[in-house]
XYZ file of N, CA, C and O in Angstrom:
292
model
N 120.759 -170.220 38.145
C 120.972 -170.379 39.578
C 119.816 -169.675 40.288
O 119.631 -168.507 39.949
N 118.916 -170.249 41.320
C 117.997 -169.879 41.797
C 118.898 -169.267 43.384
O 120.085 -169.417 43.675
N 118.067 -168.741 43.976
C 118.426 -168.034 45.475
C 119.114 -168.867 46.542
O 120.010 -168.534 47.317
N 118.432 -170.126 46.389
C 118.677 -171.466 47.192
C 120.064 -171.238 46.720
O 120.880 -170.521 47.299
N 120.281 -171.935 45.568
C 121.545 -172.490 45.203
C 122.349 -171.007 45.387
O 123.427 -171.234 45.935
N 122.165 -169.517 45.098
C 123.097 -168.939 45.675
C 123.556 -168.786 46.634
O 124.708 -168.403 46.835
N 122.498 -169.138 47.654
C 122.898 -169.348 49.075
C 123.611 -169.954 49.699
O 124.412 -169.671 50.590
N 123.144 -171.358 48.938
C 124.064 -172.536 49.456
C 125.474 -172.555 48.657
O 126.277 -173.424 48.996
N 125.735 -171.899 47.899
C 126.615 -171.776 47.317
C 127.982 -171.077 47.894
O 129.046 -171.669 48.073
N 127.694 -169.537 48.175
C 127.770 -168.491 49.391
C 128.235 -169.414 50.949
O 129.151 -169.243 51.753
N 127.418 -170.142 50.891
C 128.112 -170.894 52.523
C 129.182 -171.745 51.956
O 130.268 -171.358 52.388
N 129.290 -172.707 51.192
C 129.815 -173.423 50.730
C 131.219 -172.859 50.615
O 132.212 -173.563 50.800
N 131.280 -171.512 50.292
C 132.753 -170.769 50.043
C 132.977 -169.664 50.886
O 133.754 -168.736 50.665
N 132.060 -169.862 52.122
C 132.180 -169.224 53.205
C 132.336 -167.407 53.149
O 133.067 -166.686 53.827
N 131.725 -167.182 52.484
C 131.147 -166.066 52.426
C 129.775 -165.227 52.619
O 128.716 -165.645 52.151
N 129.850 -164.255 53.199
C 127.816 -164.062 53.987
C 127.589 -163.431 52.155
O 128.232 -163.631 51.124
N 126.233 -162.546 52.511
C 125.627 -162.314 51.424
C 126.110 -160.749 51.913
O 126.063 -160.250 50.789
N 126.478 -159.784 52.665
C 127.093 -159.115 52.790
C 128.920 -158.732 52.226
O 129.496 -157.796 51.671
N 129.133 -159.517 52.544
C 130.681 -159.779 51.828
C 130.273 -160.078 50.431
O 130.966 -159.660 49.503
N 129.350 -160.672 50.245
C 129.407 -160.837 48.615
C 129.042 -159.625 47.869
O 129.561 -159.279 46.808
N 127.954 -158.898 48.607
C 127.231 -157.113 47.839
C 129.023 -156.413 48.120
O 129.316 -155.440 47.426
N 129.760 -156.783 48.804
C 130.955 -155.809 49.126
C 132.128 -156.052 48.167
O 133.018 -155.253 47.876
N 131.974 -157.191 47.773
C 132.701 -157.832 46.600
C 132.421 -157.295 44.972
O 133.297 -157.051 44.142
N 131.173 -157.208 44.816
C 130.943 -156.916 43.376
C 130.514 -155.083 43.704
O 130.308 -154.523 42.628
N 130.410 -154.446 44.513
C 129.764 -153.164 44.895
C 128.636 -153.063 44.519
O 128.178 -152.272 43.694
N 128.005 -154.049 45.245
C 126.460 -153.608 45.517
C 125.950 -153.436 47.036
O 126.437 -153.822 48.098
N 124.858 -152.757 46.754
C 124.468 -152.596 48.080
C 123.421 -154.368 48.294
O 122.691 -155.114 47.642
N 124.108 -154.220 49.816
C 123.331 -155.404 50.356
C 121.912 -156.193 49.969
O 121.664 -157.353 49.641
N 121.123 -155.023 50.163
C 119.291 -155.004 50.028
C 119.741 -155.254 48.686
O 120.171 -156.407 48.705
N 119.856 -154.816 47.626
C 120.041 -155.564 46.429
C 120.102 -157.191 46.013
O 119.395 -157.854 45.254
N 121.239 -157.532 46.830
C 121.297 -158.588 46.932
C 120.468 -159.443 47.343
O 120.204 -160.439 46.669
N 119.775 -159.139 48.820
C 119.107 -159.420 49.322
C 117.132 -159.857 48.212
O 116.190 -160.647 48.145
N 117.773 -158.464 47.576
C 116.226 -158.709 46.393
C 116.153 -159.792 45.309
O 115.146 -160.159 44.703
N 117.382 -160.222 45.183
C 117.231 -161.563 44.564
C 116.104 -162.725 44.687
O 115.545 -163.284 43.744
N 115.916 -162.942 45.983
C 114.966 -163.831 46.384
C 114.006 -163.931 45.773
O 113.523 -164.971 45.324
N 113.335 -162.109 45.615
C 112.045 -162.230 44.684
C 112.317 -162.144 43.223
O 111.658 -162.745 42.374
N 113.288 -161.394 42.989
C 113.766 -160.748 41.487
C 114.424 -162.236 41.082
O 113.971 -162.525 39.974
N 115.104 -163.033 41.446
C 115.459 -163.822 40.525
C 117.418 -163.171 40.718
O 117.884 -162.151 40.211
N 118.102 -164.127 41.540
C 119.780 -164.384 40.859
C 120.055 -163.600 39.202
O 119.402 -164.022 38.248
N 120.830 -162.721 39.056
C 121.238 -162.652 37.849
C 122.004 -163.823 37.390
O 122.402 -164.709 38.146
N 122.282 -163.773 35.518
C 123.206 -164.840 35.071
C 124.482 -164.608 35.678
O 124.953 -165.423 36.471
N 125.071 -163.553 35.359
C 126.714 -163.645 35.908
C 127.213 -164.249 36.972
O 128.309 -164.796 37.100
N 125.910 -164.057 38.117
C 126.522 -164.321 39.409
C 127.083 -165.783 39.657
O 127.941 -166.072 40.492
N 126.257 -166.919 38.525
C 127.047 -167.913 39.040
C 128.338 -168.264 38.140
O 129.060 -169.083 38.709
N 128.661 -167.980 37.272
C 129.953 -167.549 36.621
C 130.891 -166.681 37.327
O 132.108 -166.702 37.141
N 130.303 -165.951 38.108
C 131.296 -164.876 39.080
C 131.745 -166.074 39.925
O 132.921 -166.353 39.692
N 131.054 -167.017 41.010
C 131.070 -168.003 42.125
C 131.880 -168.909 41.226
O 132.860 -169.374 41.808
N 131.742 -169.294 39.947
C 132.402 -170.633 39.642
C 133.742 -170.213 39.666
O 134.617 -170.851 40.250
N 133.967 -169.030 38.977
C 135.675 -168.325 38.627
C 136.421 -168.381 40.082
O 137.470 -168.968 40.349
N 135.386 -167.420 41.158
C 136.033 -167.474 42.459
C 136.231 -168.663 42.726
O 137.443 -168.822 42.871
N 135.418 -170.032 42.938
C 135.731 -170.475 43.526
C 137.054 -171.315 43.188
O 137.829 -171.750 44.039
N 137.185 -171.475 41.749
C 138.345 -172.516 41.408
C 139.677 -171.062 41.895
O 140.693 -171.302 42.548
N 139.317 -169.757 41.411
C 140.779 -169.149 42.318
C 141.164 -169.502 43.737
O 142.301 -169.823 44.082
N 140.030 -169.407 44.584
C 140.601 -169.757 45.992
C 140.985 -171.846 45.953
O 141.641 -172.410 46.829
N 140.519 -172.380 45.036
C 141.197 -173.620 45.235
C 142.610 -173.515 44.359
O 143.563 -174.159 44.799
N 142.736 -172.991 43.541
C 143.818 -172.726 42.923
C 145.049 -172.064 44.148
O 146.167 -172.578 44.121
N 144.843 -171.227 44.911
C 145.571 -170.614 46.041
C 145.800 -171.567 46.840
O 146.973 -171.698 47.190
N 144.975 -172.341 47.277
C 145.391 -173.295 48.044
C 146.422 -174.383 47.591
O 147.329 -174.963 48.188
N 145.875 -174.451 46.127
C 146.982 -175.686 45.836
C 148.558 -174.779 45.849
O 149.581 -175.135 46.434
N 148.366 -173.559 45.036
C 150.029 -172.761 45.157
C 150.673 -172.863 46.606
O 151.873 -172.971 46.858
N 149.504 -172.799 47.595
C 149.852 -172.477 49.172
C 150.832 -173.480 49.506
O 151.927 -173.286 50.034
N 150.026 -175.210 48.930
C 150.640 -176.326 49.445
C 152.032 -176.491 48.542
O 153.096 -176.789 49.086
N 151.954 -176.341 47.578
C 153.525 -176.485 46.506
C 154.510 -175.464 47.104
O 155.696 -175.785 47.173
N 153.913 -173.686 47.748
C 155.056 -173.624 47.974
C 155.700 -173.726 49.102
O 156.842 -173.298 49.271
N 154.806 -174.478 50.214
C 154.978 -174.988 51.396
C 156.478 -176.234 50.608
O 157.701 -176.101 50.666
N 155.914 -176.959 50.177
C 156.782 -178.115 49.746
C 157.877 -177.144 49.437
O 158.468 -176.661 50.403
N 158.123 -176.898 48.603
C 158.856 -176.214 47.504
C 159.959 -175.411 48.768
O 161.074 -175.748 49.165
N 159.249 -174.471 49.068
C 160.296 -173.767 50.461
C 161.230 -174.847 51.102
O 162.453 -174.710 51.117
N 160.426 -176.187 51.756
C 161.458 -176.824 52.576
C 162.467 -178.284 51.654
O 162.850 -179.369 52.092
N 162.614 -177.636 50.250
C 163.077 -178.729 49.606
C 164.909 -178.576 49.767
O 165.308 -177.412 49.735
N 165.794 -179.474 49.903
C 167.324 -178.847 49.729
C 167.624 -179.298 48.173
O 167.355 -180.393 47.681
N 167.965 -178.688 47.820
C 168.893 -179.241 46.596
C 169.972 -179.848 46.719
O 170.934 -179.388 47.335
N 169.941 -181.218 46.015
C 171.354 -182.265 45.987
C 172.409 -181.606 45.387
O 173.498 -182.166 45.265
């Protein structure tokens, strides 16, 4: 994963690059040094995991939306 794609990645799941150094505990400028240093490997394995959890939440969100207003026969 190059800088681009972390970036666009980062918007994509609506998170700044601040919230993300606050997420793993790094400092910002770190993050920020990617650009020249090069994305580590983990990070996009970190983004892929997050992102299927927050779609995973959403789908629980909608089942137990359903689920709450069901009556039993």
């Amino acid at each position: 994963m190059n800088y681009i794609d972390f970036s666009n990645k980062l918007k994509q799941l609506q998170i700044s690059k601040e919230e993300f150094a606050k997420m793993v505990d790094m400092n910002y400028h770190s993050v920020a040094n990617w650009k020249s240093k090069g994305v580590p490997y983990w990070v996009e394995v970190l983004l892929y995991h997050y992102e299927k959890s927050k779609n995973l939440d959403i789908i629980l969100n909608i089942i137990k939306q359903y689920n709450d207003g069901v009556v039993p026969l």
